[in-house]
Amino acid sequence: MELLRRLCQLHAPSGNEVQMKEFLLRYVQDHQHSWKVQPQIIYGEGFQDCLLLVFGKPRTVIFAHMDSIGFMVRYGKQLVKIGGPQTETGYTLVGEDSQGKIECTLREDEEDGSLTYDFHREIDRGTELVFQCDFRETEETIQSCYLDNRLGVWSALQVAQTLENGVVAFGGWEEVGGGSVRYLAKYIHEQYGITQALVSDITWVTEGVRAGEGVAISLRDSLIPRRSFVRKIIRLAQEANIPHQIEVENAGGSDGKELQHSDIPWDWCFIGAPEDHVHSPNELVHKKDIEAMVDIYKLLMHKL
Amino acid sequence: MELLRRLCQLHAPSGNEVQMKEFLLRYVQDHQHSWKVQPQIIYGEGFQDCLLLVFGKPRTVIFAHMDSIGFMVRYGKQLVKIGGPQTETGYTLVGEDSQGKIECTLREDEEDGSLTYDFHREIDRGTELVFQCDFRETEETIQSCYLDNRLGVWSALQVAQTLENGVVAFGGWEEVGGGSVRYLAKYIHEQYGITQALVSDITWVTEGVRAGEGVAISLRDSLIPRRSFVRKIIRLAQEANIPHQIEVENAGGSDGKELQHSDIPWDWCFIGAPEDHVHSPNELVHKKDIEAMVDIYKLLMHKL
Amino acid sequence: MELLRRLCQLHAPSGNEVQMKEFLLRYVQDHQHSWKVQPQIIYGEGFQDCLLLVFGKPRTVIFAHMDSIGFMVRYGKQLVKIGGPQTETGYTLVGEDSQGKIECTLREDEEDGSLTYDFHREIDRGTELVFQCDFRETEETIQSCYLDNRLGVWSALQVAQTLENGVVAFGGWEEVGGGSVRYLAKYIHEQYGITQALVSDITWVTEGVRAGEGVAISLRDSLIPRRSFVRKIIRLAQEANIPHQIEVENAGGSDGKELQHSDIPWDWCFIGAPEDHVHSPNELVHKKDIEAMVDIYKLLMHKL
């Protein structure tokens, strides 16, 4: 889990995914020689800070978002949210501005909910702050900030090792409503003619989706993907005896939203391990669910 | 109205429009020989569960959504909504799961508004339930669930009988915010170069749009289509003496939203009969308004 | 400021931008002979009521929306909003219907907030009303309705005088969530291969962005553009000593939203003078900020 630990420590709030992109690029360049198939690596002009890995003759694409939630310094000591982080007085936030490294403390006003930081000096306006990473591993669980979605990225990298045909797309801006999947999806569709997509992301432990009971396959969140596609995925998971749980929610969203609302007839499905303490520094995922997540992606990229 | 009755009984909640598509496909194949022009029928790969009928040299497209609102089984006895159905304890819901046909009763908690079903057994997680159809016809009115939008579909089929030039596009996902009009519109625009669209759907009886006083032509809902296009439509309706009412709302949406936000310069207009008891099992439409709806579509597909 | 005064008086609520388009078209045709470069003027079929000016070999596009907020007559004496105007009993609204010119008074119900008009007769359903223009100029400030965004349009016209390479795009529907930038952006990207965009619009005076202290460069509103692009813009402004203020908000939106959610990898940034009394008949902007706005656009169109 050393790779996952390093991913969780990278600074890449929405809109500033460049450190994740560069890390992943180096990682792929360093490790692809041991992979079953060496992918075409696509990045740079026309792709902003995104990264695509294209293996063989793809039929399906995995989307895994690189960006994280966080905070941005507004005026004076004020903070505004990047995406929807949990806020609790005392959380340690880290970042960097023109005067150097920052390690400060989040403070939430009890009355009006306004957010500020405690620090010995004023921080530059517009500076991004993210949760300080405290990576904790037990025999059964992983706990850290940003398992959402460094774990989705990590899982995609495990799948990449043996992937023969498929695309792995690392995008940004997911936590703030999107901005890259639409053009990545267009490129992928136009180049390879494919319309099948899997969203490799982390979901919530709820009364119906429990830690340790398998990877979640989402029949719906605020959006509803085509039922026949999701039913096919569930059938494949059943036949392969991969531990899984069917998720049915009426809120939340993912990169699937950009696919659903695009001008390409995507069949898509959200598949990911559930986590507890969502969007906090203490996101907690069960290792069995991580294992099932990698297994189902390997299966689906082969079978779909 | 036997055709409309059958349409209202089909199971096709958003994301699972396949039964509507198959019914319409058979209907068109069986009846087109008696139509003025035999359309090109487009469906299958690249079109998910949608269906296009292309007549002659099209200048304008009619969009009619096939999907309906409904419910989906969450965890235990819980239900979540598909779209925005009215909820009232006692409504009969129907569906099917791995154990067979289901006819159960909706229950809404008086305190927290949570939704559950009453049934002698637990229903499979993720099962879709829709209103049981009780189709009622009087001399003046039609009443049933799902007149929104089986009536919009039915109207388009009436127009198809004498249509010489135009496209009729049956799409899905309208009740949950869209997902097919964007790619259908792209295909239609790229193939036929057209930018005029009419949204064949059902609207609300309000203090300004009354049952029996004509088809509604919408100047706006939450979105505002190009004024010059809607004014032209109103002028044509006036000249032809087709009973119509101008609708001005600041809420609601339709397939027009996907057109408005697309990267094609669509001129679009929502035109449809108004209904009472919206999104309930008792949607009520006046026959005179249905007649005016068919008439105005015939006119516009000829004149625009 | 005579040009700005005339722009502020034009009737062009969202969806009905035709008067602005025609005014701008005539203005450009009349004045381009004195400009450094004569642009290609693109409008008409396929562009609805929008207008593009293409100078030389463009690398960057300026988007300036032509539409304004306003009101539309609903049923009886009711009004609904077009976009988000400030509402205060006593505001004078103007428009025209089948019976002639209208000058009426806005009335907001103190209890339920509902909007009506006071006028000696009933106004045609669907009639658009806008704020009556009271243009006020002092040595330091300009005050009028619709500085948002006639000032953004005006600024783009100043920049056009010396522009050598670039696109100026006048669009519509911004105040109601968009509808033209998506297709304009597609055309511009496909024709000229560019992915850099500046949003020429007016923002809010806040505790962190003050009147007279420079043009605002927005690091974010409800959306977050790519950080590296905005940082580059800020650096250029610093090097050129153009008075500017960095804006960090967590609400609001602009034409940038349509770019961010498109299927083209746009780098975009909102840059505009801040105003007080937003969306009222009394929008107030400091002349120094207007000057800085024109200066930064000239700089960026040259340097980016």
Coordinates of C-alpha atoms in Angstrom, one line a residue, chain A residues 148 201-211 216 221 245 247 249-253 270 272-279, chain B residues 74-75:
Chain A
D148 CA -11.7 9.3 -2.5
D201 CA -14.5 6.0 -7.6
I202 CA -15.3 5.6 -4.0
T203 CA -18.9 5.6 -2.6
W204 CA -20.5 5.8 0.9
V205 CA -21.1 3.2 3.5
T206 CA -24.8 3.3 4.2
E207 CA -27.5 1.1 5.8
G208 CA -27.6 -0.9 2.5
V209 CA -23.9 -0.9 1.5
R210 CA -21.6 -2.1 4.3
A211 CA -17.9 -2.1 4.8
A216 CA -20.5 -1.4 -4.7
D221 CA -27.4 8.0 -7.7
Q245 CA -23.3 -4.9 -3.2
E247 CA -26.3 0.5 -4.4
E249 CA -29.3 6.1 -3.9
N250 CA -31.2 9.1 -5.0
A251 CA -28.5 11.7 -4.4
G252 CA -24.8 12.1 -5.2
G253 CA -23.1 12.1 -8.5
F270 CA -20.2 3.6 -11.1
G272 CA -16.2 1.3 -6.3
A273 CA -15.5 0.4 -2.7
P274 CA -17.6 2.0 0.0
E275 CA -16.0 4.2 2.6
D276 CA -16.9 5.6 6.0
H277 CA -16.2 9.1 7.2
V278 CA -16.6 10.5 3.6
H279 CA -14.7 13.6 2.6
Chain B
R74 CA -33.8 0.9 -2.1
Y75 CA -32.9 -1.1 1.0

